[in-house]
Coordinates of N, CA and C in Angstrom, one line a residue:
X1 N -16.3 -42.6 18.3 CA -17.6 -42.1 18.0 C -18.5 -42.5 19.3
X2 N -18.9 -41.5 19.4 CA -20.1 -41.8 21.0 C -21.0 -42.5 20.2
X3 N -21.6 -43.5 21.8 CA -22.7 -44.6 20.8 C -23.9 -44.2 22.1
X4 N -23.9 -42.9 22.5 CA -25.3 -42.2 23.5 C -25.2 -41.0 22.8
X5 N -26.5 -40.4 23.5 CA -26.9 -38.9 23.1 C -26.0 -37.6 24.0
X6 N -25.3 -38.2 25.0 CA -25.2 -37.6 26.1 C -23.7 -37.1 25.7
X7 N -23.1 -36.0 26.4 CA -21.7 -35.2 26.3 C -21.0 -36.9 27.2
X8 N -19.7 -36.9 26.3 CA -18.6 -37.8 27.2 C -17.8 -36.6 27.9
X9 N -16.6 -37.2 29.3 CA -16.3 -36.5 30.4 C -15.0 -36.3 29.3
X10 N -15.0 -34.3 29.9 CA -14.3 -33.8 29.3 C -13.1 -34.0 29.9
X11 N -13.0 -34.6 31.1 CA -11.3 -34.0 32.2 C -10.2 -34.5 31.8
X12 N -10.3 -35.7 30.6 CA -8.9 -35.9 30.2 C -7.9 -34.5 29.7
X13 N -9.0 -34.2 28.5 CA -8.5 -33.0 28.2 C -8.1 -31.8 28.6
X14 N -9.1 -31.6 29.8 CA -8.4 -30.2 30.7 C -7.5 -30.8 31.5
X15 N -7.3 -31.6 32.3 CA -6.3 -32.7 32.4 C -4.7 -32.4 31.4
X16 N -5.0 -32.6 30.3 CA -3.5 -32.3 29.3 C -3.5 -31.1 30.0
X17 N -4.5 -29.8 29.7 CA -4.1 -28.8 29.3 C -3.5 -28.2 30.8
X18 N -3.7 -28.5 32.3 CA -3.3 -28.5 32.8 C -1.7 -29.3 33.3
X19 N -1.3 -30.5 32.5 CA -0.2 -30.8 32.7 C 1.0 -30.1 31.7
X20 N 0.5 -29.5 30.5 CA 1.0 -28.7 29.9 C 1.8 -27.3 30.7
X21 N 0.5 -26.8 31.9 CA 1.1 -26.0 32.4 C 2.0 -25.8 33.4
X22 N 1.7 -27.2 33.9 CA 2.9 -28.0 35.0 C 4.0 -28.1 34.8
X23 N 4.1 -28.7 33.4 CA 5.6 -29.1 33.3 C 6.5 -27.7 32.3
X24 N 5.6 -26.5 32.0 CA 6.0 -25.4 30.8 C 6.8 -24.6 32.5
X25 N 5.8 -24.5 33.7 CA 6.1 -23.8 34.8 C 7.3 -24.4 35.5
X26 N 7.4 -25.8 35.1 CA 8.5 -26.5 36.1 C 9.6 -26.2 35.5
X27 N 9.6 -25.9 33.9 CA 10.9 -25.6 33.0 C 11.1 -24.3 33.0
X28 N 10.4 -23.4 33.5 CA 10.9 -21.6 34.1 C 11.6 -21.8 35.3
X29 N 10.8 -22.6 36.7 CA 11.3 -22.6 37.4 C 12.4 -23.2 37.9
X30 N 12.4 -23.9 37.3 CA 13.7 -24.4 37.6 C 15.2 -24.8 36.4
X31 N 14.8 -23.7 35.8 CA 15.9 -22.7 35.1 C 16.4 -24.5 33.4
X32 N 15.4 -24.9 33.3 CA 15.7 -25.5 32.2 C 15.9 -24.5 31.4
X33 N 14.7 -23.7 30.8 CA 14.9 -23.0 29.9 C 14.9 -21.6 30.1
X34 N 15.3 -20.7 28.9 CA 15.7 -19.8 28.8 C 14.6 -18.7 29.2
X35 N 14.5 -17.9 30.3 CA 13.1 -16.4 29.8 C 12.7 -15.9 28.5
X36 N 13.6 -15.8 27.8 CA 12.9 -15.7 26.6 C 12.2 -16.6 26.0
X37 N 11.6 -17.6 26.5 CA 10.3 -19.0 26.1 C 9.1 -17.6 26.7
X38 N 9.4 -17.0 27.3 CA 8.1 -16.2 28.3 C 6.7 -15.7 26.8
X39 N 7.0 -15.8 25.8 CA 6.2 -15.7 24.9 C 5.6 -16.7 24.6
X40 N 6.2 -17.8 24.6 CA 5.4 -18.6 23.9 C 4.4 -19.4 24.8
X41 N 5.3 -19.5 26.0 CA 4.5 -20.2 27.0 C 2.9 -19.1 27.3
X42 N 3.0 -17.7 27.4 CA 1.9 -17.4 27.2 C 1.1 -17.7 26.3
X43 N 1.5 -17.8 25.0 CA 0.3 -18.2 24.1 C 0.4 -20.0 24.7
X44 N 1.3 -21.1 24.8 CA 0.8 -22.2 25.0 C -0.5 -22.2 26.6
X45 N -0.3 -21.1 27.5 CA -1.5 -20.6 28.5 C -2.7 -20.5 28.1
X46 N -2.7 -19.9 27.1 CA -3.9 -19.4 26.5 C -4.6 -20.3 25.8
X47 N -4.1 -21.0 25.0 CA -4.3 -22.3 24.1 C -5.3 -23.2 25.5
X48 N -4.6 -23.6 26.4 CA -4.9 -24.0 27.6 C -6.3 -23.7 28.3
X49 N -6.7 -22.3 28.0 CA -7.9 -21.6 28.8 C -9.0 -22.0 28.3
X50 N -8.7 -22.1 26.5 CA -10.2 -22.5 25.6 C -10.5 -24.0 26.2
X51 N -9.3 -24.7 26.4 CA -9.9 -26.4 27.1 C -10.5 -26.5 27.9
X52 N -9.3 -25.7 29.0 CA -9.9 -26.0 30.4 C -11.6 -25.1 30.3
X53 N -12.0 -24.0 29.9 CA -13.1 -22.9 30.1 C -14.4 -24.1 29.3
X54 N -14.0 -24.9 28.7 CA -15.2 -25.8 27.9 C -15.1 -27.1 29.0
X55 N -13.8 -27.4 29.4 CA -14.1 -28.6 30.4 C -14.9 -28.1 31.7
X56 N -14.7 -26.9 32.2 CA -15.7 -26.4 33.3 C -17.1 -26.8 33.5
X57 N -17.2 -25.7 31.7 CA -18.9 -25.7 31.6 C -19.3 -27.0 31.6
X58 N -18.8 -27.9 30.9 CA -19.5 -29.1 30.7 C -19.6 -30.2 32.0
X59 N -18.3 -30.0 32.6 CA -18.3 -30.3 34.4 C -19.0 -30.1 35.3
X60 N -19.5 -28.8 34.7 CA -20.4 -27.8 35.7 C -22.2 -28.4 35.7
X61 N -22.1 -28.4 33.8 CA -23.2 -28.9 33.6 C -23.9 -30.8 33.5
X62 N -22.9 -31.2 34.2 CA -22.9 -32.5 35.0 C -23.2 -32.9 36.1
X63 N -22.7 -31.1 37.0 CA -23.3 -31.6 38.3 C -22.1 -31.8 39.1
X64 N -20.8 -31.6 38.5 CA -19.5 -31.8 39.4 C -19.2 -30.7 40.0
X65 N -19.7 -30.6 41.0 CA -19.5 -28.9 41.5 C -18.1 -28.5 41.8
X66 N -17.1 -29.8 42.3 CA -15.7 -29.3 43.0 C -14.6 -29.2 41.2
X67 N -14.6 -30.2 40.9 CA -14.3 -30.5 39.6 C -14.4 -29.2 38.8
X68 N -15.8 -28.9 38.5 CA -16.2 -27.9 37.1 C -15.4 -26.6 37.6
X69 N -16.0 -26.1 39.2 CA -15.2 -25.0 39.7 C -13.9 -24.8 39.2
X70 N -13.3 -25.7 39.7 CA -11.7 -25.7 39.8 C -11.3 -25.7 38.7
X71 N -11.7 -26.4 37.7 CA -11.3 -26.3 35.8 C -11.7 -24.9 35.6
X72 N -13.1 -24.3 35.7 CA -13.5 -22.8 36.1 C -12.7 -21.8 36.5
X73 N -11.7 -22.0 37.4 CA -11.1 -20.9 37.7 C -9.5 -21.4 37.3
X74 N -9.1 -22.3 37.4 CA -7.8 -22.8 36.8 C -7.8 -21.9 35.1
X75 N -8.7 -22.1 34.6 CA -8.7 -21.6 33.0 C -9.0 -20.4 33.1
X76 N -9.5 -19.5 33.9 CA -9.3 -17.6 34.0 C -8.1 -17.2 34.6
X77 N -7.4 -18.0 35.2 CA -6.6 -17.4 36.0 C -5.2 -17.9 35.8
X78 N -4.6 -19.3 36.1 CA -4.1 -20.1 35.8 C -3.4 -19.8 34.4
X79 N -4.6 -20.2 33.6 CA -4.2 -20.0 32.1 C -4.4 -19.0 31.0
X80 N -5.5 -17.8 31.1 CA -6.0 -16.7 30.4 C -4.8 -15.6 31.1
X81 N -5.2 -15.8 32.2 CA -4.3 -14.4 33.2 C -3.4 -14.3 33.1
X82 N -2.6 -16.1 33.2 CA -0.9 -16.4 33.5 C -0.3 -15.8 32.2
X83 N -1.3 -16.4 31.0 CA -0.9 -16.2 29.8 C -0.6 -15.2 29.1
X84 N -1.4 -14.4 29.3 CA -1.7 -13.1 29.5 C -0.5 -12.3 29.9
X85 N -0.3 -12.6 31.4 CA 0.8 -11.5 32.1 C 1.9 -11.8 31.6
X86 N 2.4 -13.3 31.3 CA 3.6 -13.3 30.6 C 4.0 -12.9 29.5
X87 N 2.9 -12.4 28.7 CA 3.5 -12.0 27.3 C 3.2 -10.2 27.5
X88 N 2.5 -9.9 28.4 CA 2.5 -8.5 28.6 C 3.9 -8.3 29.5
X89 N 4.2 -9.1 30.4 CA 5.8 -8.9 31.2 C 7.1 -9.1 30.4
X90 N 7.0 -9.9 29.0 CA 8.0 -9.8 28.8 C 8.3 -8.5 27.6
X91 N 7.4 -8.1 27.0 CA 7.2 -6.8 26.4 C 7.4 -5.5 27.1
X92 N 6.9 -5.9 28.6 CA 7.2 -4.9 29.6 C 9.1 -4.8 29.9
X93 N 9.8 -5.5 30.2 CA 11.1 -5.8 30.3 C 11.7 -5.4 29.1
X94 N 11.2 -5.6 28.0 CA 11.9 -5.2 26.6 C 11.8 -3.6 26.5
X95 N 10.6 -3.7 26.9 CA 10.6 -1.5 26.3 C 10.9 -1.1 28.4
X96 N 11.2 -1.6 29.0 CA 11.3 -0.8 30.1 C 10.5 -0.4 31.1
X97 N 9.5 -1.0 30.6 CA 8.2 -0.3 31.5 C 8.1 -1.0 33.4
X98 N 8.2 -0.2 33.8 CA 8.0 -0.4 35.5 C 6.6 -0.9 35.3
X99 N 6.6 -2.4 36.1 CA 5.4 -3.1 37.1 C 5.2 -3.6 38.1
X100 N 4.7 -3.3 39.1 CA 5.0 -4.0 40.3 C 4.2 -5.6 40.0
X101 N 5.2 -6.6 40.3 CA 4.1 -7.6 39.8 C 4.3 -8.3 41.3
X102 N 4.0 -7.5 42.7 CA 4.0 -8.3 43.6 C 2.2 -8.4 43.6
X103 N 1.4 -7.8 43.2 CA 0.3 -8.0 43.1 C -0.3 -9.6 42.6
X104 N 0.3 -9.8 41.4 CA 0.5 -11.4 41.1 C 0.3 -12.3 42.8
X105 N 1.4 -12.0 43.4 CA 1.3 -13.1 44.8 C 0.1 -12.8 45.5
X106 N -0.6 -11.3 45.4 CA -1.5 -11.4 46.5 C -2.6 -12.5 45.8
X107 N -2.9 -12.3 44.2 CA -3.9 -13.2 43.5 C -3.4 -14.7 43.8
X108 N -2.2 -15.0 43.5 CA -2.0 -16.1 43.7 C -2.1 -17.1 45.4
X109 N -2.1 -16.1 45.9 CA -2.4 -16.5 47.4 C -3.8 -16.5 47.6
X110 N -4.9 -15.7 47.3 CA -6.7 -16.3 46.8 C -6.2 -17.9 46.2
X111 N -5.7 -18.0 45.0 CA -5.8 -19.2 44.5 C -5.6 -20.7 45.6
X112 N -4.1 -20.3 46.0 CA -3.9 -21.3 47.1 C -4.7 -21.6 48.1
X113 N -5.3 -20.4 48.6 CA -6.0 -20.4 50.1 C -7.6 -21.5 49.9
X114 N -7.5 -20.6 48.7 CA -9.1 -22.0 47.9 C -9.1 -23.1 47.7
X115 N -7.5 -23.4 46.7 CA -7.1 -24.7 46.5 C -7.3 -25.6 47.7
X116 N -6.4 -25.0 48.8 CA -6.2 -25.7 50.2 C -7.6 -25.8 50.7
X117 N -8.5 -25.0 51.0 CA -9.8 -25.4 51.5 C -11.2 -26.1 50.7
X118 N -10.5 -25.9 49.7 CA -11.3 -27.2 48.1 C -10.3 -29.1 48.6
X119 N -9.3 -28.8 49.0 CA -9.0 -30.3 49.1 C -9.4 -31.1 49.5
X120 N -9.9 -30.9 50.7 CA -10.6 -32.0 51.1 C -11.7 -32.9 50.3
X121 N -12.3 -31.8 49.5 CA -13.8 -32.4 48.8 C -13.2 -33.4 47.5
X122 N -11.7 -33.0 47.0 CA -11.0 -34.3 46.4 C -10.8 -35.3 47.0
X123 N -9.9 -34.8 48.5 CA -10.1 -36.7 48.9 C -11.3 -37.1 49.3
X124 N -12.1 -36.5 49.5 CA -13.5 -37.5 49.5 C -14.1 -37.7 48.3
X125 N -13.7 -37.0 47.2 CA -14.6 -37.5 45.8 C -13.9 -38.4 44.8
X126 N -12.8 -38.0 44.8 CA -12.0 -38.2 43.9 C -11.1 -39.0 44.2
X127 N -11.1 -40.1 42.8 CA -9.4 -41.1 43.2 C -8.5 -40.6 43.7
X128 N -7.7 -41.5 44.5 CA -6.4 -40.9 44.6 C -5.2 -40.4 44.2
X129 N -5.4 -40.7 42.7 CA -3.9 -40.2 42.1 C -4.6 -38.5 41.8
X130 N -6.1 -38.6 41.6 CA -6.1 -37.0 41.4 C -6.2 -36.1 42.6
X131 N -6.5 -37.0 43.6 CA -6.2 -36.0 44.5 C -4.8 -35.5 45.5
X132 N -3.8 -36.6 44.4 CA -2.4 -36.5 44.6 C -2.0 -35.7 43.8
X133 N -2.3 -34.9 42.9 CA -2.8 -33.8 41.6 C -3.0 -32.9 42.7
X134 N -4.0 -32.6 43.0 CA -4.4 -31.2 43.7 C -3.3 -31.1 44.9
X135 N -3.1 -32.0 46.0 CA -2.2 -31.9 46.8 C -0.4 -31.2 46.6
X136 N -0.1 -32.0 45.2 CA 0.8 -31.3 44.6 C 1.1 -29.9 44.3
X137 N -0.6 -29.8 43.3 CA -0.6 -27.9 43.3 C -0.4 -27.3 44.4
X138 N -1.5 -27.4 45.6 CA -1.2 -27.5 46.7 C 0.0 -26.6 47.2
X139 N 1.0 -27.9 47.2 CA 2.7 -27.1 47.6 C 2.9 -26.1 46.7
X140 N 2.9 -26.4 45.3 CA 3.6 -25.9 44.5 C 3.4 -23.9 44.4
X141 N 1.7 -24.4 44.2 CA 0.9 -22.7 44.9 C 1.9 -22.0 45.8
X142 N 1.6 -22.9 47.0 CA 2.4 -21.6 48.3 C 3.4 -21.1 47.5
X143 N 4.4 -21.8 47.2 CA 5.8 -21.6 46.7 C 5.7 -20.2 45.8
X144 N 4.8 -20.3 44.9 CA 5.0 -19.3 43.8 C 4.1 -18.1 44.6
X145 N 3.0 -18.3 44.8 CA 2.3 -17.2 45.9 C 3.2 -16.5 46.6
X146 N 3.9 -17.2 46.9 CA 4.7 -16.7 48.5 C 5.8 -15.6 48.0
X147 N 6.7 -16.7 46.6 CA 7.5 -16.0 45.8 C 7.3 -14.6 45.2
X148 N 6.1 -14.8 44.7 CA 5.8 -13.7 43.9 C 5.5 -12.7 44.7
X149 N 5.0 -12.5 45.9 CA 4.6 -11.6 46.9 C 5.7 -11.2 47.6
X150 N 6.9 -11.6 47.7 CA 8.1 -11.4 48.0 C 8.6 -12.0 49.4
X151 N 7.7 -12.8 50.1 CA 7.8 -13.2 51.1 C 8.9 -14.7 51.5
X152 N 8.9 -15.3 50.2 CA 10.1 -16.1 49.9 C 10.9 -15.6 48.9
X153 N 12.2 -16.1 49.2 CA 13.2 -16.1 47.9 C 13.0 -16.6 46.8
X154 N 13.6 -16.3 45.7 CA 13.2 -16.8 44.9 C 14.6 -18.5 44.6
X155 N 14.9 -18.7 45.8 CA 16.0 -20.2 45.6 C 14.7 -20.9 45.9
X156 N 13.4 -20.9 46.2 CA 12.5 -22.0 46.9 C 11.6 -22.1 45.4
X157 N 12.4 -21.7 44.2 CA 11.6 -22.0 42.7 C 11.8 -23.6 42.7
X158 N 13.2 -24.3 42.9 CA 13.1 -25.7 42.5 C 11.9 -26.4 43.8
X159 N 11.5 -26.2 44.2 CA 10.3 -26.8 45.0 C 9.2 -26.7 44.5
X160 N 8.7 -25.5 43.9 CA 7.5 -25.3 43.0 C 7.7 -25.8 42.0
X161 N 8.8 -26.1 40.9 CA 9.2 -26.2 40.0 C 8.8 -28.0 40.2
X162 N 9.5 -29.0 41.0 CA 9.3 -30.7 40.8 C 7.9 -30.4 41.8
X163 N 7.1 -30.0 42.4 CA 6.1 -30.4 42.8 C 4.9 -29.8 41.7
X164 N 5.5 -28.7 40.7 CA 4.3 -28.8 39.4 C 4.8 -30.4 38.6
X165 N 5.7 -30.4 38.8 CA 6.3 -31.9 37.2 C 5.3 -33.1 38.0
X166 N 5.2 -33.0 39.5 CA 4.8 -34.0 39.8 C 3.4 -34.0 39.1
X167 N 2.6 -33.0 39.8 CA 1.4 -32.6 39.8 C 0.7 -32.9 37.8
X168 N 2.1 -32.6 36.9 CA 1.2 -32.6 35.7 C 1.9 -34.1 35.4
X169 N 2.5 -34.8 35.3 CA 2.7 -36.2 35.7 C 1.8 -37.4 36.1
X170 N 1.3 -36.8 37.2 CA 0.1 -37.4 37.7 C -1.1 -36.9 37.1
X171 N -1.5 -35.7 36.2 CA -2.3 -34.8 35.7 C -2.6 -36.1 34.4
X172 N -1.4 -36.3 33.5 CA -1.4 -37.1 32.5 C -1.8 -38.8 33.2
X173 N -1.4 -39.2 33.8 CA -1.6 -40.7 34.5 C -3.0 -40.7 34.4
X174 N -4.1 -39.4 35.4 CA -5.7 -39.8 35.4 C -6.2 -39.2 34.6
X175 N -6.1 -38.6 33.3 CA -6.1 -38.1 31.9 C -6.2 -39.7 31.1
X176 N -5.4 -40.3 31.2 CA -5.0 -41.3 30.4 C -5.8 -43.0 31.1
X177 N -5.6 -42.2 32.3 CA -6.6 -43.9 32.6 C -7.9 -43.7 32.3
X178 N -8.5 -42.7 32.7 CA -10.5 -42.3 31.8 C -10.2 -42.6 30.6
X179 N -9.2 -41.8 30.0 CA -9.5 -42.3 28.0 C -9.2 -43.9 28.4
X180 N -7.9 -44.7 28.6 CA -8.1 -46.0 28.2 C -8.9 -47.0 29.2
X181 N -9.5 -46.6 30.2 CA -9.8 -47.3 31.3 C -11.0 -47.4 30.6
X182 N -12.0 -46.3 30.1 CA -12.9 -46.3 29.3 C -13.2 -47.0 28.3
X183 N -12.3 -47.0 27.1 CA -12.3 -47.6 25.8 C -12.3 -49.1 25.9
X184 N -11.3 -49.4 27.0 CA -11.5 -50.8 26.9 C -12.2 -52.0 28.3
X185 N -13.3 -51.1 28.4 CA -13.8 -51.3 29.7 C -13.1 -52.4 31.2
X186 N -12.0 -51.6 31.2 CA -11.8 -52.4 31.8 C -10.8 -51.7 32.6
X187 N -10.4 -52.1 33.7 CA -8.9 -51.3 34.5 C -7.5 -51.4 33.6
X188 N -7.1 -50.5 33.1 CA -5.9 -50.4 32.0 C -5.0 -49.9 33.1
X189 N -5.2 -48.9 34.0 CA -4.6 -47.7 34.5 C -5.0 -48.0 35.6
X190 N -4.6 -48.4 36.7 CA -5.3 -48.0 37.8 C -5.7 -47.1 38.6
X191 N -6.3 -46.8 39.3 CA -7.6 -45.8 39.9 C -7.9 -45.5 41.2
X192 N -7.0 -45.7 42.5 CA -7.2 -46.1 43.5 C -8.6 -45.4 44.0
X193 N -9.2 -45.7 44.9 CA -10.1 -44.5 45.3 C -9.9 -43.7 46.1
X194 N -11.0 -42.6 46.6 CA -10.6 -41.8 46.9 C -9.5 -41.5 49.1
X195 N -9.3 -40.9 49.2 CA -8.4 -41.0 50.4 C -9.6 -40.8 51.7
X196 N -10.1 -40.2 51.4 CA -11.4 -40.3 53.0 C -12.3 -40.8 52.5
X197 N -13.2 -41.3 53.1 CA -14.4 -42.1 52.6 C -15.7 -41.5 53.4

């Protein structure tokens, strides 16, 4: 129970819903599971968008301009879109229908190019295990940008694949140290700070 008037920080939660989609993407790519998950994992995307789309606003309306952004477009794109295209692609594959989905990489290459030019404002703001988080996505981006645009093979999936497990790994680590670091006012988790000062 909140004991202020004020909203408590939403990022643990977009946090999950983001390592959700780390480790659902690290188990396509790197051939744990079967394509035929491609349904569910869209709806578990989508599930994801309502989090991340309320952790934004509320980010946003705090004043965390790198933060709110990034949960902001992570939840239209990342998770509404991803979600989205996967359950429209695998419907497409079942009845036949031609799509070129190299268009995917050109979008996913906006994402990365942003990602990469947004990092820095993590290592100056942000602890270091989250901005061991973004750096992760980071690789993991190119990988699948690059893949999906046809410019890599698709053998360079196990690279995107353990640098997303990392990314939502560490996703759940600074998720879990704000909830307990919080609750029991005290360092539970530790927090390094941030990498540039």
């Amino acid at each position: 129970m909140s004991e202020h008037g004020g909203w408590a920080n939403p990022a643990p939660a977009g946090l999950v819903a983001l390592a959700i989609a780390c480790f659902t993407f690290y188990a396509i790519l790197s051939g744990t599971v079967d394509h035929s998950c491609i349904p569910l994992l869209g709806i578990w995307l989508i599930g994801g968008f309502f989090v991340q789309v309320i952790v934004a606003i509320i980010e946003l309306n705090h004043g965390n301009l790198t933060g709110g952004n990034v949960f902001l477009f992570f939840s239209a794109f990342f998770m509404l879109v991803g979600g989205l295209e996967f359950i429209l692609k695998y419907f497409a594959s079942l009845n036949g229908w031609v799509i070129d989905a190299h268009i995917d990489g050109w979008a996913w290459l906006v994402l990365w190019i942003t990602l990469i030019l947004w990092t820095p404002a993590y290592l100056k703001q942000s602890p270091a295990i989250m901005s061991l988080v973004v750096l992760s996505l980071d690789i993991a981006v190119f990988f699948v940008a690059f893949m999906d645009i046809g410019w890599l093979g698709h053998q360079y999936s196990p690279i995107a694949a353990y640098f997303l497990l990392i990314g939502g790994i560490l996703g759940i680590w600074v998720a879990s140290a704000i909830i307990l670091n919080t609750a029991f006012g005290k360092t539970v988790l530790p927090m390094p700070g941030p990498f540039l000062k």
